[in-house]
Short mmCIF file of C-alpha atoms in Angstrom, two decimals:
data_model
loop_
_atom_site.label_atom_id
_atom_site.label_comp_id
_atom_site.label_asym_id
_atom_site.label_seq_id
_atom_site.Cartn_x
_atom_site.Cartn_y
_atom_site.Cartn_z
CA MET A 294 152.45 160.35 124.13
CA MET A 295 148.96 161.64 124.12
CA LEU A 296 148.47 160.85 120.99
CA VAL A 297 150.51 157.57 120.88
CA ASP A 298 147.97 156.76 123.43
CA GLU A 299 145.20 157.03 121.61
CA ASP A 300 145.83 155.43 119.26
CA ARG A 301 146.39 152.16 121.18
CA THR A 302 143.14 152.17 122.56
CA SER A 303 141.72 152.86 119.86
CA GLN A 304 142.87 150.13 118.01
CA GLY A 305 142.06 148.89 121.36
CA ARG A 306 138.72 149.16 121.10
CA SER A 307 138.38 148.38 117.59
CA LEU A 308 140.33 145.07 118.45
CA ARG A 309 137.45 144.00 120.82
CA GLU A 310 134.57 145.73 118.52
CA CYS A 311 135.67 143.26 115.72
CA VAL A 312 136.05 140.60 118.47
CA ARG A 313 132.81 140.74 119.95
CA GLY A 314 131.20 141.47 116.56
CA GLU A 315 132.70 138.21 115.01
CA LEU A 316 131.26 136.58 118.28
CA VAL A 317 128.44 137.92 118.41
CA ARG A 318 127.74 136.82 114.51
CA GLN A 319 129.21 133.40 115.64
CA ARG A 320 126.32 133.73 117.75
CA GLY A 321 123.27 134.58 115.17
CA GLY A 322 125.23 132.53 113.16
CA TRP A 323 123.51 129.16 115.98
CA ARG A 324 120.21 130.56 117.05
CA GLY A 325 119.35 132.63 114.00
CA PRO A 326 116.85 129.96 112.21
CA LEU A 327 115.83 128.86 115.18
CA LEU A 328 114.58 131.60 115.71
CA VAL A 329 114.01 133.21 111.64
CA GLN A 330 113.55 130.51 109.94
CA ARG A 331 109.45 128.85 110.33
CA VAL A 332 108.00 126.30 108.56
CA ASN A 333 104.19 124.62 107.71
CA LEU A 334 105.08 121.63 108.87
CA LYS A 335 101.58 120.37 108.48
CA THR A 336 100.95 121.48 105.13
CA ASN A 337 103.95 120.17 104.22
CA PRO A 338 105.38 117.08 105.36
CA HIS A 339 109.26 117.25 104.44
CA SER A 340 109.84 120.76 105.49
CA LEU A 341 110.15 119.03 108.91
CA PHE A 342 113.40 116.58 107.08
CA LEU A 343 114.61 120.60 105.75
CA HIS A 344 114.02 122.14 108.40
CA ASN A 345 116.35 119.83 110.54
CA PHE A 346 118.84 119.43 108.32
CA ASN A 347 119.48 122.69 107.67
CA LEU A 348 119.58 123.33 111.89
CA THR A 349 122.24 119.68 112.38
CA THR A 350 124.44 121.48 109.21
CA GLN A 351 125.13 124.55 111.06
CA ARG A 352 125.99 123.21 114.41
CA LEU A 353 128.17 121.61 113.01
CA LEU A 354 129.95 124.05 110.65
CA PHE A 355 130.11 126.39 114.61
CA CYS A 356 131.36 122.29 116.55
CA SER A 357 134.23 121.70 114.06
CA SER A 358 135.66 125.01 114.40
CA SER A 359 136.75 124.90 118.05
CA PRO A 360 139.00 123.15 119.71
CA SER A 361 137.33 122.44 122.86
CA SER A 362 136.48 119.09 124.49
CA SER A 363 133.56 120.54 124.45
CA ARG A 364 133.02 121.40 121.31
CA ARG A 365 134.47 117.89 120.03
CA ASN A 366 131.35 116.41 121.70
CA SER A 367 129.27 118.52 120.44
CA TYR A 368 130.70 117.05 116.81
CA GLN A 369 130.32 113.85 116.97
CA LEU A 370 126.62 114.55 118.19
CA ALA A 371 125.88 116.79 116.10
CA MET A 372 127.40 114.11 113.47
CA SER A 373 125.44 111.26 114.75
CA LYS A 374 121.98 112.42 114.24
CA PHE A 375 123.94 114.32 110.99
CA ALA A 376 123.95 110.52 110.43
CA THR A 377 120.35 109.73 111.43
CA LEU A 378 118.18 112.95 110.25
CA LEU A 379 119.93 111.21 106.42
CA GLN A 380 118.01 107.72 106.72
CA LYS A 381 115.07 109.38 107.60
CA GLY A 382 115.15 111.75 104.96
CA LYS A 383 115.97 109.07 103.00
CA ARG A 384 113.41 107.13 103.85
CA ALA A 385 111.26 109.77 103.43
CA LEU A 386 111.50 110.64 99.74
CA GLN A 387 111.27 107.03 99.03
CA ASP A 388 107.71 106.66 100.62
CA LEU A 389 106.65 109.34 98.59
CA GLU A 390 107.62 107.88 95.13
CA LEU A 391 105.59 105.02 96.32
CA LEU A 392 102.34 106.69 97.55
CA LYS A 393 102.24 109.02 94.45
CA VAL A 394 102.24 105.62 92.15
CA LEU A 395 99.42 104.57 94.44
CA GLN A 396 97.74 107.23 93.87
CA ALA A 397 98.37 107.04 90.61
CA GLU A 398 97.69 103.29 90.21
CA ILE A 399 93.69 103.45 92.37
CA LYS A 400 93.23 106.40 90.00
CA TYR A 401 93.22 105.06 87.19
CA GLU A 402 91.76 101.55 88.08
CA LEU A 403 88.40 104.06 88.99
CA SER A 404 88.69 105.58 86.26
CA ASN A 405 88.35 103.08 84.31
CA ASP A 406 86.51 100.61 85.81
CA LEU A 407 85.34 98.08 83.27
CA TYR A 408 82.71 96.25 85.54
CA LYS A 409 80.74 98.48 86.87
CA ASN A 410 77.94 97.87 84.39
CA GLU A 411 75.88 94.91 85.14
CA ILE A 412 75.05 92.47 82.46
CA GLY A 413 73.26 88.70 81.55
CA SER A 414 70.82 87.42 84.55
CA LEU A 415 70.33 85.55 87.78
CA GLY A 416 67.45 84.44 86.79
CA ASP A 417 65.85 82.20 89.68
CA PHE A 418 68.64 82.02 91.77
CA VAL A 419 68.94 84.01 95.13
CA ILE A 420 72.68 85.11 96.41
CA ASP A 421 73.04 82.90 98.09
CA TRP A 422 76.68 84.32 99.71
CA ASN A 423 78.71 87.36 98.38
CA SER A 424 80.91 88.13 100.73
CA PRO A 425 83.15 91.59 100.81
CA HIS A 426 85.66 89.76 102.25
CA SER A 427 86.24 86.41 100.05
CA LYS A 428 86.95 85.18 96.80
CA ASP A 429 83.29 83.27 95.99
CA ILE A 430 80.19 83.27 95.27
CA ILE A 431 77.51 81.11 95.63
CA MET A 432 73.72 80.87 94.52
CA ARG A 433 70.67 79.16 95.00
CA LYS A 434 67.54 78.20 93.53
CA LYS A 435 64.30 75.46 94.83
CA CYS A 436 62.06 73.90 92.17
CA GLU A 437 58.21 73.46 93.13
CA SER A 438 59.63 69.24 92.30
CA GLY A 439 61.80 69.72 95.65
CA GLU A 440 64.89 69.57 94.10
CA GLU A 441 67.70 72.27 95.51
CA ILE A 442 70.51 73.55 92.92
CA ALA A 443 73.52 75.29 93.94
CA ILE A 444 76.10 76.98 92.59
CA SER A 445 80.12 78.23 93.53
CA ALA A 446 82.17 80.47 91.09
CA LEU A 447 85.76 81.63 91.83
CA LEU A 448 87.82 83.17 89.73
CA GLY A 449 90.31 81.10 88.15
CA GLU A 450 94.10 81.71 86.60
CA GLU A 451 93.49 83.68 83.08
CA THR A 452 93.95 82.54 79.92
CA PHE A 453 96.77 83.63 76.94
CA VAL A 454 95.83 82.38 72.98
CA GLU A 455 98.20 83.30 70.57
CA ASP A 456 100.21 85.66 72.98
CA ASN A 457 96.95 87.94 73.67
CA LEU A 458 95.01 88.06 76.53
CA TYR A 459 91.71 87.02 77.66
CA PRO A 460 89.63 87.80 80.59
CA LYS A 461 89.32 85.32 83.27
CA GLU A 462 87.68 82.51 83.25
CA ALA A 463 86.03 81.09 86.26
CA ASN A 464 86.23 78.13 87.69
CA MET A 465 81.53 76.90 88.46
CA LYS A 466 80.58 73.61 90.48
CA VAL A 467 76.69 73.21 89.94
CA CYS A 468 75.35 70.34 92.82
CA VAL A 469 71.95 68.63 92.10
CA LYS A 470 69.98 67.29 95.35
CA LYS A 471 66.38 65.66 94.62
CA ASN A 472 64.30 65.90 97.44
CA GLY A 473 63.92 63.66 99.73
CA LEU A 474 67.77 61.49 98.76
CA SER A 475 70.71 62.25 100.24
CA SER A 476 72.42 61.82 97.01
CA ILE A 477 74.66 64.67 94.65
CA LEU A 478 74.61 65.22 91.43
CA LYS A 479 78.42 67.55 90.47
CA PHE A 480 79.34 69.76 87.82
CA ASP A 481 83.06 70.84 87.70
CA CYS A 482 82.86 73.82 85.11
CA LYS A 483 84.26 76.48 83.05
CA VAL A 484 82.21 79.92 82.59
CA LEU A 485 84.72 81.22 79.38
CA ASP A 486 84.07 84.55 77.80
CA GLU A 487 84.47 83.92 73.57
CA GLY A 488 83.83 86.93 72.55
CA GLN A 489 81.53 89.08 70.76
CA ASN A 490 79.65 89.23 73.72
CA LYS A 491 79.20 85.70 74.57
CA VAL A 492 79.95 83.85 77.32
CA ASP A 493 79.25 79.73 77.41
CA PHE A 494 80.20 77.30 80.38
CA HIS A 495 81.40 74.41 79.10
CA ILE A 496 80.98 70.69 81.85
CA GLN A 497 84.34 69.07 82.97
CA ASN A 498 83.87 66.92 84.94
CA ALA A 499 80.81 65.51 86.05
CA TYR A 500 80.24 63.23 89.30
CA PHE A 501 78.06 61.25 91.57
CA LEU A 502 77.86 61.02 95.25
CA LYS A 503 75.94 59.15 97.97
CA SER A 504 75.65 62.39 100.30
CA PRO A 505 77.26 65.48 101.06
CA THR A 506 80.67 64.37 102.96
CA ASP A 507 81.68 61.63 100.15
CA LEU A 508 84.46 63.29 98.61
CA GLY A 509 87.50 60.91 99.51
CA SER A 510 90.24 60.40 97.33
CA SER A 511 89.79 56.35 96.91
CA VAL A 512 85.72 56.69 96.04
CA TYR A 513 85.22 56.20 92.29
CA LYS A 514 83.67 59.22 91.15
CA GLY A 515 82.15 58.43 86.86
CA PRO A 516 84.47 58.54 84.12
CA LEU A 517 86.61 61.27 82.76
CA PHE A 518 84.09 63.84 81.59
CA SER A 519 86.04 64.54 77.84
CA GLU A 520 85.80 60.20 77.98
CA LEU A 521 82.07 60.22 78.08
CA ASP A 522 80.54 60.17 74.58
CA PRO A 523 79.85 63.07 72.96
CA GLU A 524 76.26 63.02 72.44
CA LEU A 525 75.79 62.14 76.48
CA GLN A 526 78.16 64.90 77.00
CA GLN A 527 75.30 67.00 75.16
CA GLU A 528 72.45 66.26 76.74
CA LEU A 529 74.34 66.64 80.70
CA LYS A 530 74.72 70.00 78.94
CA ARG A 531 71.17 70.41 77.94
CA TYR A 532 70.27 68.84 81.80
CA LEU A 533 71.95 71.73 83.82
CA ILE A 534 70.95 74.26 81.02
CA SER A 535 67.32 73.07 81.74
CA ARG A 536 67.27 74.34 85.34
CA GLY A 537 68.11 77.93 84.08
CA ILE A 538 71.73 77.60 84.22
CA GLN A 539 72.07 79.37 80.88
CA ASN A 540 74.50 81.28 79.41
CA SER A 541 72.87 84.96 80.69
CA LEU A 542 73.67 84.02 84.22
CA ALA A 543 76.90 82.64 82.93
CA ALA A 544 77.35 85.94 82.10
CA TYR A 545 75.67 87.68 85.45
CA LEU A 546 78.42 85.45 86.89
CA LEU A 547 81.56 85.78 85.68
CA HIS A 548 80.30 89.34 85.31
CA GLN A 549 80.11 89.40 88.99
CA ILE A 550 83.40 87.76 90.63
CA HIS A 551 85.51 90.26 88.30
CA ARG A 552 83.37 93.30 89.33
CA LYS A 553 84.20 91.50 92.86
CA GLU A 554 88.03 91.38 92.45
CA GLN A 555 88.43 94.24 91.20
CA ASP A 556 86.63 96.04 94.59
CA GLN A 557 89.03 93.83 96.48
CA TYR A 558 92.21 95.33 94.71
CA VAL A 559 90.79 98.99 95.01
CA LYS A 560 90.21 98.63 98.40
CA TRP A 561 93.58 96.83 98.91
CA LEU A 562 95.26 99.47 97.43
CA GLN A 563 94.02 101.99 99.42
CA LYS A 564 94.59 100.99 102.52
CA LEU A 565 98.48 100.64 101.59
CA GLU A 566 97.55 104.01 100.28
CA GLY A 567 96.75 105.31 103.79
CA MET A 568 98.94 103.14 105.61
CA VAL A 569 101.69 104.90 103.62
CA SER A 570 100.20 108.41 104.18
CA LEU A 571 100.79 107.93 108.22
CA ARG A 572 103.46 109.56 109.74
#
């Protein structure tokens, strides 16, 4: 009889220890990662996602195995957090890919700067306006006779010739004002890179304006430049050349506005990189 009681007692103790051991194991499975798993979130920005993902998954497994109402509520809450965590993780991975592409583009642009070396010459002109936030450049010159010349330039569109891409041309405007007069002679020009280290400008239109404000569409400004006599077209170009608007100035101008666009593009990429990398 004593042997039977001892056997029952032993079996009961074994059963209690087994159940207690299972409970301890489950609790260890619940709390273990919280206490043991340590990640460096500063050096690896995605460790936080992986850390929370593991914790949420373990909570889901534990809650789903319990039939109690409180456990079911915990399971539903964990499921909601789990879905939110997945969405955050997906966005984090997408941001990481975008960041990699931005950094690769910045590295390429900085290592392939075609406009870092100066070409051409300003001559007697001085830079009057060259803001890093604007696209245009303005130059001026005042002659000893009192005549004033102002030049503004802006990059135009890319040009294609037989499926070959050429550097962008520049839209250049030249205004000539005589001393003591309010009238202005205005030229619309194109500055082109014609290859073989040759940059030239071509007049598109020539206007005579009674005053700087006389720009209304109803005012007669002159005929189309292409309809003028070829000799007159050539002489008008020589008129500008004699005032310092030569090939060297055209080359300098085209180079500067290309360089300006390049700098603005790199800064734009760097601003995007800074915004995407914020956590």
